[in-house]
Short mmCIF file of C-alpha atoms and ligand atoms in Angstrom, two decimals:
data_model
loop_
_atom_site.label_atom_id
_atom_site.label_comp_id
_atom_site.label_asym_id
_atom_site.label_seq_id
_atom_site.Cartn_x
_atom_site.Cartn_y
_atom_site.Cartn_z
CA MET A 1 113.83 102.59 109.38
CA SER A 2 116.22 105.50 109.02
CA GLY A 3 115.93 106.37 112.71
CA GLU A 4 116.08 104.40 115.88
CA LEU A 5 113.10 103.17 117.82
CA HIS A 6 113.61 100.18 120.02
CA GLU A 7 111.22 97.42 120.91
CA ALA A 8 111.04 96.75 124.61
CA CYS A 9 111.36 92.98 124.82
CA GLY A 10 110.31 89.55 123.64
CA VAL A 11 108.84 86.76 125.78
CA PHE A 12 108.28 83.05 125.31
CA GLY A 13 106.92 80.20 127.43
CA ILE A 14 106.29 76.46 126.96
CA VAL A 15 105.21 73.50 129.11
CA GLY A 16 105.28 69.70 128.92
CA ARG A 17 108.51 69.26 126.99
CA THR A 18 111.71 67.61 128.14
CA ASP A 19 113.54 69.92 125.74
CA ALA A 20 111.79 73.04 127.09
CA ALA A 21 115.03 74.96 127.65
CA ALA A 22 116.39 74.22 124.17
CA LEU A 23 113.06 75.14 122.55
CA THR A 24 113.05 78.39 124.52
CA ALA A 25 116.58 79.22 123.36
CA GLU A 26 115.53 78.60 119.73
CA ALA A 27 112.47 80.80 120.23
CA LEU A 28 114.62 83.57 121.72
CA PHE A 29 116.91 83.53 118.68
CA SER A 30 113.88 84.28 116.53
CA LEU A 31 112.77 87.08 118.89
CA GLN A 32 116.22 88.65 119.02
CA HIS A 33 115.07 91.68 116.99
CA ARG A 34 112.86 92.66 119.97
CA GLY A 35 115.79 93.14 122.35
CA GLN A 36 119.55 92.77 122.18
CA GLU A 37 120.74 93.89 125.61
CA SER A 38 120.20 90.75 127.61
CA ALA A 39 118.67 87.29 127.40
CA GLY A 40 117.48 84.77 129.95
CA ILE A 41 115.77 81.42 130.44
CA ALA A 42 114.06 80.06 133.56
CA VAL A 43 113.12 76.37 133.75
CA LEU A 44 110.91 74.38 136.08
CA ASP A 45 112.51 71.16 137.24
CA ASN A 46 110.87 69.00 139.93
CA GLY A 47 109.13 71.99 141.48
CA ALA A 48 112.32 74.08 141.55
CA ILE A 49 113.08 76.99 139.23
CA HIS A 50 116.55 77.34 137.71
CA LEU A 51 117.62 80.48 135.96
CA ARG A 52 120.34 81.51 133.53
CA LYS A 53 120.58 85.00 132.14
CA GLY A 54 123.17 87.54 131.10
CA MET A 55 124.00 90.63 129.10
CA GLY A 56 124.33 90.34 125.34
CA LEU A 57 122.75 88.51 122.44
CA VAL A 58 121.15 85.09 122.86
CA HIS A 59 124.15 83.28 121.35
CA GLU A 60 126.49 85.20 123.65
CA VAL A 61 124.53 84.32 126.80
CA PHE A 62 123.75 80.68 125.97
CA HIS A 63 125.92 77.86 124.73
CA ALA A 64 124.49 74.45 123.88
CA ASP A 65 125.90 72.89 127.09
CA ASP A 66 124.35 75.57 129.30
CA VAL A 67 120.94 75.09 127.73
CA ASN A 68 121.07 71.32 127.99
CA ARG A 69 122.21 71.52 131.61
CA LEU A 70 119.11 73.59 132.46
CA GLY A 71 116.87 70.55 131.97
CA GLY A 72 113.25 70.98 133.12
CA LEU A 73 109.82 70.29 131.65
CA ALA A 74 108.59 73.89 131.38
CA ALA A 75 110.41 77.11 130.64
CA ILE A 76 110.07 80.81 129.93
CA GLY A 77 112.52 83.06 128.10
CA HIS A 78 113.15 86.73 127.62
CA VAL A 79 115.16 89.09 125.41
CA ARG A 80 115.43 92.63 126.65
CA TYR A 81 115.84 96.15 125.43
CA SER A 82 115.52 98.46 128.41
CA THR A 83 112.86 101.15 128.30
CA THR A 84 112.61 101.45 132.05
CA GLY A 85 115.40 100.34 134.28
CA ALA A 86 119.04 100.78 133.38
CA SER A 87 120.93 98.45 131.08
CA ARG A 88 122.69 96.35 133.71
CA PRO A 89 122.92 92.66 134.63
CA GLU A 90 120.49 92.66 137.57
CA ASN A 91 117.77 94.09 135.31
CA ALA A 92 118.05 91.16 132.89
CA GLN A 93 115.01 88.87 132.93
CA PRO A 94 113.37 86.55 133.85
CA LEU A 95 113.26 87.81 137.43
CA PHE A 96 113.29 85.02 140.00
CA VAL A 97 111.34 85.37 143.25
CA ARG A 98 110.88 83.03 146.20
CA ALA A 99 107.54 83.99 147.75
CA HIS A 100 105.38 82.46 150.50
CA LEU A 101 103.14 80.98 147.77
CA GLY A 102 106.13 79.35 146.08
CA PRO A 103 108.91 80.24 143.63
CA PHE A 104 108.16 82.00 140.37
CA ALA A 105 109.98 83.70 137.49
CA LEU A 106 108.67 86.69 135.53
CA ALA A 107 109.33 87.72 131.93
CA HIS A 108 107.76 90.96 130.78
CA ASN A 109 107.40 92.94 127.56
CA GLY A 110 106.04 96.48 127.80
CA ASN A 111 105.72 99.25 130.31
CA LEU A 112 103.53 99.77 133.36
CA VAL A 113 102.56 103.44 133.44
CA ASP A 114 101.80 103.56 137.16
CA ALA A 115 104.66 101.38 138.40
CA LEU A 116 106.60 104.29 139.91
CA ALA A 117 103.72 105.23 142.22
CA ALA A 118 103.26 101.53 143.11
CA ARG A 119 106.97 101.22 143.80
CA ASP A 120 106.95 104.24 146.13
CA ARG A 121 103.98 102.78 147.95
CA LEU A 122 105.71 99.40 148.30
CA GLU A 123 108.95 100.98 149.51
CA ARG A 124 107.05 102.90 152.18
CA GLN A 125 105.68 99.52 153.27
CA GLY A 126 109.24 98.19 153.59
CA ALA A 127 109.77 96.47 150.22
CA ILE A 128 113.41 96.36 149.12
CA PHE A 129 113.97 96.44 145.36
CA GLN A 130 116.88 94.65 143.73
CA THR A 131 116.38 96.08 140.22
CA THR A 132 115.16 99.30 138.62
CA THR A 133 112.60 97.58 136.38
CA ASP A 134 108.83 97.92 136.54
CA THR A 135 108.69 94.11 136.36
CA GLU A 136 109.90 93.90 139.95
CA VAL A 137 106.88 95.94 141.06
CA VAL A 138 104.70 93.07 139.81
CA ALA A 139 106.92 90.59 141.67
CA HIS A 140 106.54 92.52 144.97
CA LEU A 141 102.79 92.87 144.52
CA MET A 142 102.55 89.11 143.88
CA ALA A 143 104.69 88.33 146.93
CA ARG A 144 102.39 90.47 149.13
CA SER A 145 99.11 89.21 147.70
CA HIS A 146 96.56 87.52 149.96
CA ALA A 147 95.55 85.18 147.12
CA THR A 148 95.80 81.46 147.80
CA ASN A 149 97.97 80.61 144.81
CA LEU A 150 100.45 82.24 142.43
CA ALA A 151 97.94 82.50 139.59
CA GLY A 152 95.63 84.47 141.90
CA ALA A 153 98.52 86.61 143.13
CA PHE A 154 99.50 87.40 139.53
CA GLN A 155 95.96 88.50 138.66
CA ASP A 156 95.86 90.48 141.89
CA ALA A 157 99.04 92.33 140.92
CA LEU A 158 97.87 93.06 137.37
CA GLY A 159 94.62 94.45 138.76
CA GLN A 160 96.63 97.13 140.59
CA LEU A 161 98.62 98.25 137.53
CA SER A 162 97.97 99.54 134.05
CA GLY A 163 99.96 100.01 130.86
CA GLY A 164 100.91 98.04 127.79
CA TYR A 165 102.27 94.60 128.67
CA ALA A 166 102.64 90.94 127.87
CA PHE A 167 103.83 88.51 130.56
CA ALA A 168 105.12 84.97 130.72
CA VAL A 169 105.38 83.75 134.34
CA LEU A 170 106.85 80.39 135.31
CA THR A 171 105.31 78.80 138.41
CA PRO A 172 105.34 75.23 139.80
CA ASP A 173 101.85 74.82 138.25
CA GLY A 174 102.89 75.82 134.74
CA VAL A 175 103.27 79.01 132.70
CA LEU A 176 100.98 82.00 133.18
CA GLY A 177 100.47 84.28 130.19
CA ALA A 178 98.78 87.68 130.24
CA ARG A 179 98.18 90.56 127.89
CA ASP A 180 97.17 94.11 128.86
CA PRO A 181 93.44 95.03 128.67
CA PHE A 182 93.94 96.88 125.36
CA GLY A 183 96.24 94.30 123.79
CA ILE A 184 98.83 97.01 123.12
CA ARG A 185 101.73 94.59 123.38
CA PRO A 186 101.39 91.39 121.40
CA LEU A 187 101.16 87.84 122.73
CA VAL A 188 100.20 84.73 120.76
CA LEU A 189 99.27 81.19 121.72
CA GLY A 190 100.73 78.18 119.95
CA ASP A 191 100.80 74.39 120.12
CA LEU A 192 103.76 72.07 119.77
CA GLY A 193 102.70 68.44 119.52
CA GLY A 194 99.77 68.96 121.89
CA MET A 195 101.72 71.13 124.34
CA PRO A 196 100.85 74.82 124.59
CA CYS A 197 103.29 77.70 124.23
CA ILE A 198 103.11 81.50 124.18
CA ALA A 199 105.30 84.06 122.44
CA SER A 200 105.50 87.74 121.57
CA GLU A 201 105.38 86.85 117.87
CA THR A 202 104.51 83.86 115.71
CA CYS A 203 108.04 83.78 114.25
CA ALA A 204 109.01 82.04 117.53
CA PHE A 205 106.53 79.26 116.72
CA THR A 206 107.93 78.90 113.23
CA ALA A 207 111.41 78.56 114.74
CA ILE A 208 110.42 75.57 116.90
CA GLY A 209 107.87 73.98 114.55
CA ALA A 210 104.81 74.93 116.65
CA ASP A 211 101.41 75.77 115.20
CA PHE A 212 99.81 79.15 115.73
CA VAL A 213 96.53 78.73 117.64
CA ARG A 214 95.31 82.28 118.24
CA GLU A 215 96.21 85.67 119.67
CA VAL A 216 95.92 85.95 123.43
CA GLU A 217 92.99 88.34 123.76
CA PRO A 218 93.34 91.80 125.29
CA GLY A 219 93.04 91.43 129.07
CA GLU A 220 93.17 87.63 128.95
CA VAL A 221 95.11 85.61 131.53
CA LEU A 222 96.00 82.01 130.69
CA LEU A 223 97.54 79.09 132.55
CA LEU A 224 99.48 76.63 130.39
CA ALA A 225 100.02 73.25 132.04
CA ALA A 226 101.25 69.90 130.72
CA LYS A 227 98.27 67.90 131.99
CA SER A 228 95.39 70.34 131.53
CA GLY A 229 96.56 72.28 128.47
CA VAL A 230 95.30 75.86 128.33
CA THR A 231 93.01 77.20 131.09
CA VAL A 232 91.51 80.67 130.69
CA LEU A 233 91.82 82.27 134.14
CA ALA A 234 90.44 85.63 133.03
CA GLY A 235 88.59 86.14 129.78
CA GLY A 236 89.71 88.79 127.30
CA ASP A 237 87.78 91.32 125.29
CA PRO A 238 88.77 91.38 121.61
CA SER A 239 86.67 94.50 121.00
CA ARG A 240 89.17 96.53 123.06
CA ASP A 241 92.09 95.55 120.83
CA LYS A 242 94.54 98.40 120.34
CA LEU A 243 97.64 96.56 119.23
CA CYS A 244 100.63 98.93 118.89
CA ALA A 245 100.60 100.17 115.28
CA PHE A 246 104.39 100.21 115.30
CA GLU A 247 104.40 96.41 115.63
CA LEU A 248 102.98 96.26 112.11
CA ILE A 249 104.87 99.27 110.78
CA TYR A 250 108.33 98.33 111.97
CA PHE A 251 108.96 96.16 115.03
CA ALA A 252 107.60 92.71 114.30
CA ARG A 253 109.43 90.40 111.94
CA PRO A 254 107.90 90.38 108.44
CA ASP A 255 107.33 86.62 108.64
CA SER A 256 105.28 86.98 111.85
CA ARG A 257 101.50 87.06 111.71
CA PHE A 258 98.97 89.08 113.68
CA GLY A 259 95.26 88.61 113.22
CA GLY A 260 95.78 85.85 110.67
CA GLU A 261 97.79 88.03 108.33
CA SER A 262 101.51 88.35 107.71
CA ILE A 263 103.33 91.49 108.75
CA TYR A 264 104.90 91.53 105.29
CA GLN A 265 101.48 91.84 103.65
CA ALA A 266 100.41 94.55 106.10
CA ARG A 267 103.57 96.54 105.32
CA ARG A 268 103.04 96.14 101.61
CA ARG A 269 99.53 97.53 102.00
CA LEU A 270 100.86 100.45 104.07
CA GLY A 271 102.99 101.28 101.02
CA GLN A 272 100.02 100.94 98.66
CA GLN A 273 97.90 103.20 100.86
CA LEU A 274 100.75 105.71 101.03
CA ALA A 275 100.91 105.75 97.22
CA ARG A 276 97.16 106.45 97.05
CA GLU A 277 97.40 109.27 99.58
CA ALA A 278 100.70 110.78 98.45
CA PRO A 279 101.92 109.67 95.00
CA ALA A 280 105.32 110.95 93.89
CA PRO A 281 106.57 112.11 90.48
CA ALA A 282 109.35 109.51 90.43
CA ASP A 283 111.16 107.29 87.91
CA VAL A 284 112.19 104.73 90.50
CA VAL A 285 111.16 103.70 94.03
CA LEU A 286 113.75 102.87 96.71
CA GLY A 287 113.04 101.48 100.16
CA VAL A 288 115.33 102.13 103.13
CA PRO A 289 116.59 98.61 103.89
CA ASP A 290 115.50 96.32 105.36
CA SER A 291 112.31 97.14 107.19
CA SER A 292 110.91 99.56 104.58
CA LEU A 293 111.30 97.29 101.56
CA PRO A 294 107.77 95.77 101.73
CA ALA A 295 106.24 99.28 101.92
CA ALA A 296 108.40 100.38 98.98
CA GLU A 297 107.20 97.32 97.05
CA GLY A 298 103.56 98.24 97.71
CA PHE A 299 104.16 101.89 96.86
CA ALA A 300 105.82 100.98 93.54
CA ALA A 301 103.17 98.42 92.61
CA GLU A 302 100.34 100.87 93.26
CA LEU A 303 101.91 103.49 90.97
CA SER A 304 103.28 100.97 88.42
CA LEU A 305 106.79 102.24 89.04
CA PRO A 306 109.96 100.12 89.19
CA GLN A 307 111.31 99.34 92.65
CA GLU A 308 115.05 98.84 92.55
CA LEU A 309 117.89 98.14 94.93
CA GLY A 310 119.31 101.65 95.14
CA LEU A 311 120.36 101.49 98.78
CA VAL A 312 122.52 98.73 100.19
CA LYS A 313 122.80 98.01 103.90
CA SER A 314 126.02 96.68 105.35
CA ARG A 315 125.31 93.95 107.86
CA TYR A 316 128.74 93.93 109.41
CA VAL A 317 129.32 97.47 110.62
CA GLY A 318 130.99 97.51 114.00
CA ARG A 319 131.50 100.39 116.35
CA THR A 320 132.81 103.56 114.80
CA PHE A 321 136.22 104.89 115.84
CA ILE A 322 135.30 108.49 115.11
CA ASN A 323 134.51 110.74 118.08
CA PRO A 324 130.86 110.96 119.13
CA GLY A 325 128.73 113.84 117.98
CA GLN A 326 126.67 114.88 115.02
CA SER A 327 129.33 114.20 112.39
CA ASN A 328 129.85 110.76 113.87
CA ARG A 329 126.16 110.00 113.60
CA GLU A 330 126.18 110.96 109.95
CA SER A 331 129.28 109.00 109.10
CA GLY A 332 127.62 106.08 110.88
CA VAL A 333 124.81 106.27 108.33
CA GLN A 334 127.33 106.29 105.52
CA ARG A 335 128.99 103.18 106.86
CA LYS A 336 125.64 101.41 107.19
CA LEU A 337 123.89 102.49 104.00
CA THR A 338 125.41 103.11 100.60
CA VAL A 339 123.89 104.12 97.26
CA VAL A 340 124.08 102.15 94.00
CA PRO A 341 124.74 105.11 91.63
CA GLU A 342 123.59 103.25 88.49
CA VAL A 343 120.08 102.96 89.96
CA VAL A 344 119.61 106.62 90.79
CA HIS A 345 121.78 108.59 88.33
CA GLY A 346 119.66 110.98 86.24
CA ARG A 347 116.41 109.76 87.81
CA SER A 348 113.79 111.18 90.11
CA VAL A 349 113.67 108.99 93.22
CA ALA A 350 110.79 108.17 95.58
CA LEU A 351 112.48 107.19 98.85
CA ILE A 352 110.21 105.15 101.13
CA ASP A 353 110.85 104.76 104.86
CA ASP A 354 108.54 103.14 107.38
CA SER A 355 108.87 106.00 109.86
CA LEU A 356 110.77 109.21 110.40
CA VAL A 357 112.32 109.39 113.83
CA ARG A 358 115.80 110.63 113.16
CA GLY A 359 115.89 113.50 110.68
CA THR A 360 119.67 113.53 110.62
CA THR A 361 119.69 110.08 109.04
CA MET A 362 117.16 110.99 106.38
CA ARG A 363 118.99 114.23 105.60
CA HIS A 364 122.14 112.26 105.06
CA LEU A 365 120.36 109.77 102.80
CA THR A 366 118.89 112.49 100.56
CA ARG A 367 122.37 114.00 100.24
CA LEU A 368 123.91 110.64 99.32
CA LEU A 369 121.23 110.15 96.64
CA ARG A 370 121.85 113.60 95.15
CA GLU A 371 125.62 113.05 95.17
CA ALA A 372 124.99 109.83 93.24
CA GLY A 373 123.13 111.80 90.55
CA ALA A 374 119.44 111.65 91.58
CA THR A 375 117.64 114.58 89.96
CA GLU A 376 114.89 114.75 92.62
CA VAL A 377 114.30 113.01 95.94
CA HIS A 378 110.69 112.62 97.12
CA VAL A 379 110.51 111.20 100.64
CA ARG A 380 107.41 109.20 101.55
CA ILE A 381 106.88 107.82 105.06
CA ALA A 382 104.63 104.76 105.47
CA SER A 383 103.33 105.94 108.87
CA PRO A 384 102.02 109.23 110.26
CA ARG A 385 104.31 111.86 111.67
CA TYR A 386 105.85 110.74 114.96
CA LEU A 387 104.93 113.47 117.47
CA HIS A 388 104.32 112.04 120.95
CA PRO A 389 106.31 109.83 123.34
CA CYS A 390 105.38 106.19 123.82
CA HIS A 391 104.57 105.16 127.40
CA TYR A 392 103.82 101.54 126.64
CA GLY A 393 107.23 99.99 126.20
CA ILE A 394 108.89 101.49 123.13
CA ASP A 395 112.04 103.50 123.63
CA THR A 396 111.50 106.83 121.88
CA SER A 397 114.36 108.65 123.51
CA ASN A 398 116.31 108.54 120.26
CA ARG A 399 113.96 110.85 118.46
CA ASP A 400 116.47 113.46 117.45
CA GLU A 401 116.75 117.15 118.17
CA LEU A 402 116.59 118.02 114.50
CA ILE A 403 112.92 117.15 114.10
CA ALA A 404 111.70 117.41 117.70
CA GLY A 405 110.81 121.08 117.59
CA VAL A 406 109.78 121.32 113.93
CA THR A 407 106.05 121.80 113.60
CA ARG A 408 105.59 122.58 109.89
CA GLU A 409 105.93 119.78 107.39
CA ASP A 410 107.57 122.06 104.84
CA GLU A 411 110.22 123.10 107.35
CA LEU A 412 110.94 119.45 107.99
CA ARG A 413 111.15 118.82 104.22
CA GLN A 414 113.79 121.54 103.94
CA LEU A 415 115.71 120.20 106.92
CA ILE A 416 115.99 116.73 105.46
CA GLY A 417 116.78 118.14 102.00
CA ALA A 418 113.90 116.51 100.10
CA ASP A 419 112.02 117.89 97.10
CA SER A 420 108.81 116.74 98.75
CA LEU A 421 107.88 114.98 102.00
CA LYS A 422 104.59 113.24 102.79
CA PHE A 423 103.38 110.96 105.57
CA LEU A 424 100.69 108.29 105.65
CA SER A 425 97.59 109.36 107.61
CA ALA A 426 96.47 107.65 110.84
CA GLN A 427 93.27 106.59 109.06
CA GLY A 428 95.46 105.21 106.28
CA VAL A 429 97.24 102.96 108.80
CA LEU A 430 93.92 101.50 109.93
CA ARG A 431 92.75 101.07 106.34
CA ALA A 432 95.98 99.29 105.39
CA THR A 433 96.30 96.96 108.35
CA GLY A 434 92.62 96.01 108.26
CA ARG A 435 92.31 95.90 112.07
CA PRO A 436 89.41 97.85 113.58
CA ASP A 437 91.73 99.80 115.84
CA HIS A 438 95.30 100.27 116.96
CA CYS A 439 97.22 102.23 119.52
CA LEU A 440 98.30 105.23 117.44
CA ALA A 441 99.20 107.43 120.41
CA CYS A 442 102.68 108.42 119.26
CA PHE A 443 101.08 109.84 116.10
CA THR A 444 97.82 111.24 117.47
CA GLY A 445 98.50 111.85 121.18
CA GLU A 446 95.39 109.83 122.06
CA TYR A 447 96.61 107.38 124.70
CA PRO A 448 94.37 104.33 125.22
CA VAL A 449 95.66 103.98 128.80
CA PRO A 450 95.73 107.32 130.63
CA VAL A 451 99.25 108.46 131.39
CA ASP A 452 100.36 110.55 134.34
CA GLU A 453 102.84 112.95 132.74
CA GLU A 454 104.75 113.05 136.06
CA GLU A 455 105.68 109.47 135.40
CA ALA A 456 106.19 109.96 131.68
CA GLY A 457 109.38 108.58 130.28
CA GLY A 458 109.72 105.70 132.65
CA ALA A 459 107.77 103.88 135.25
CA THR A 460 110.76 103.13 137.41
CA ARG A 461 113.93 104.82 138.45
CA ASP A 462 116.89 104.71 136.15
CA GLU A 463 119.66 104.95 138.68
S1 SF4 B 1 102.44 104.98 121.48
FE1 SF4 B 1 103.18 104.32 119.45
S2 SF4 B 1 104.94 102.96 119.83
FE2 SF4 B 1 103.80 103.19 121.77
S3 SF4 B 1 102.39 101.45 121.83
FE3 SF4 B 1 101.26 103.16 120.90
S4 SF4 B 1 101.61 102.95 118.67
FE4 SF4 B 1 103.10 101.66 119.73
#
């Protein structure tokens, strides 16, 4: 992706394993792409919950000794990128709560669209919040529930909120897992040697050697326990499935699977569909590394064009020392992506990206390609035009000023300096991914869960 959209978080949970904490740490490594701000693990040990969390990447927060010291027979884990709630230590998850029904720890991916109103209500009733996350709203609702156990309190809380979410909740009875009624945020169920586990993506199962069992259904609430396995506390409705299209387009790891199919294959088909809808008069196809390479492969295969490594991504770029501002942003691109002149010199290039969020980046790329001798640059985007904010847990605040106010496609083409610019259609996304439906709200403006614009941009206060 030549812009910046950030996934909200990744969650994991497992029961019945003496190495639960270590398995959770391994799973979090594999979910690191979903959040790099903080990481945390909560374990259940003899009815007590122990927690370790901190700011930074998984390997910065956890060392082997820490993980082994955590012990426990069940655990949940979390990696975070903040979409609501500031980036600060107290907002790191899991959140630990000692309630009258017992201790519990919450790990959450997504965004609750009505959490701000719920928080105001709770504060008027005397609740004191320790964090600025919407996750804590769930914790307070659970703590005040009249249910007779934590599983009931959790369902009670979810019934009062809406949005796109996936939860892993550690309780003395095991791990609760839940997915929002439209299945916007992903959650999958796995099995490790007869013990159940849940994760945001199947790549976490691959990392620990677990088998994929099935997707947690939209609206489903599960209890995972060592003795009883998986209990369905609330049934789901697969016909309501509106999994976030961006999971398939960009966020999920290409080796993860949704709906029995690999993300890599889905991305390749997005590229093929793009080629059918918007072929380009090109000699060579380049993908913006790394996430757009499968789409570029599909695009090239469909048009029988060569796909070559014309753009190289540096994996070891640190912070820039140049002053912030527009020029800095552009030089940042140059430090991250460079052109192989031999691939593009004297050739017409089809440049494939999975989405267009930051026009400044794409403008810089087209200029680099021309400077390296490309005769024409035809930009093709393997998703529809990104026009509306996401309220379900994806940070879209980085959509840049350059393209925000541009309504005509040709004006955008001129701004990014391309000879032609085409996007995949929303219908094309559905055709390529093969799922009956998706959340496509940031492309179409049709939000599966109604959004109060007053609360748009964040369900909790960012203080
Ligand atoms: S609005 Fe866009 S980014 Fe947000 S959940 Fe829907 S498809 Fe995903």
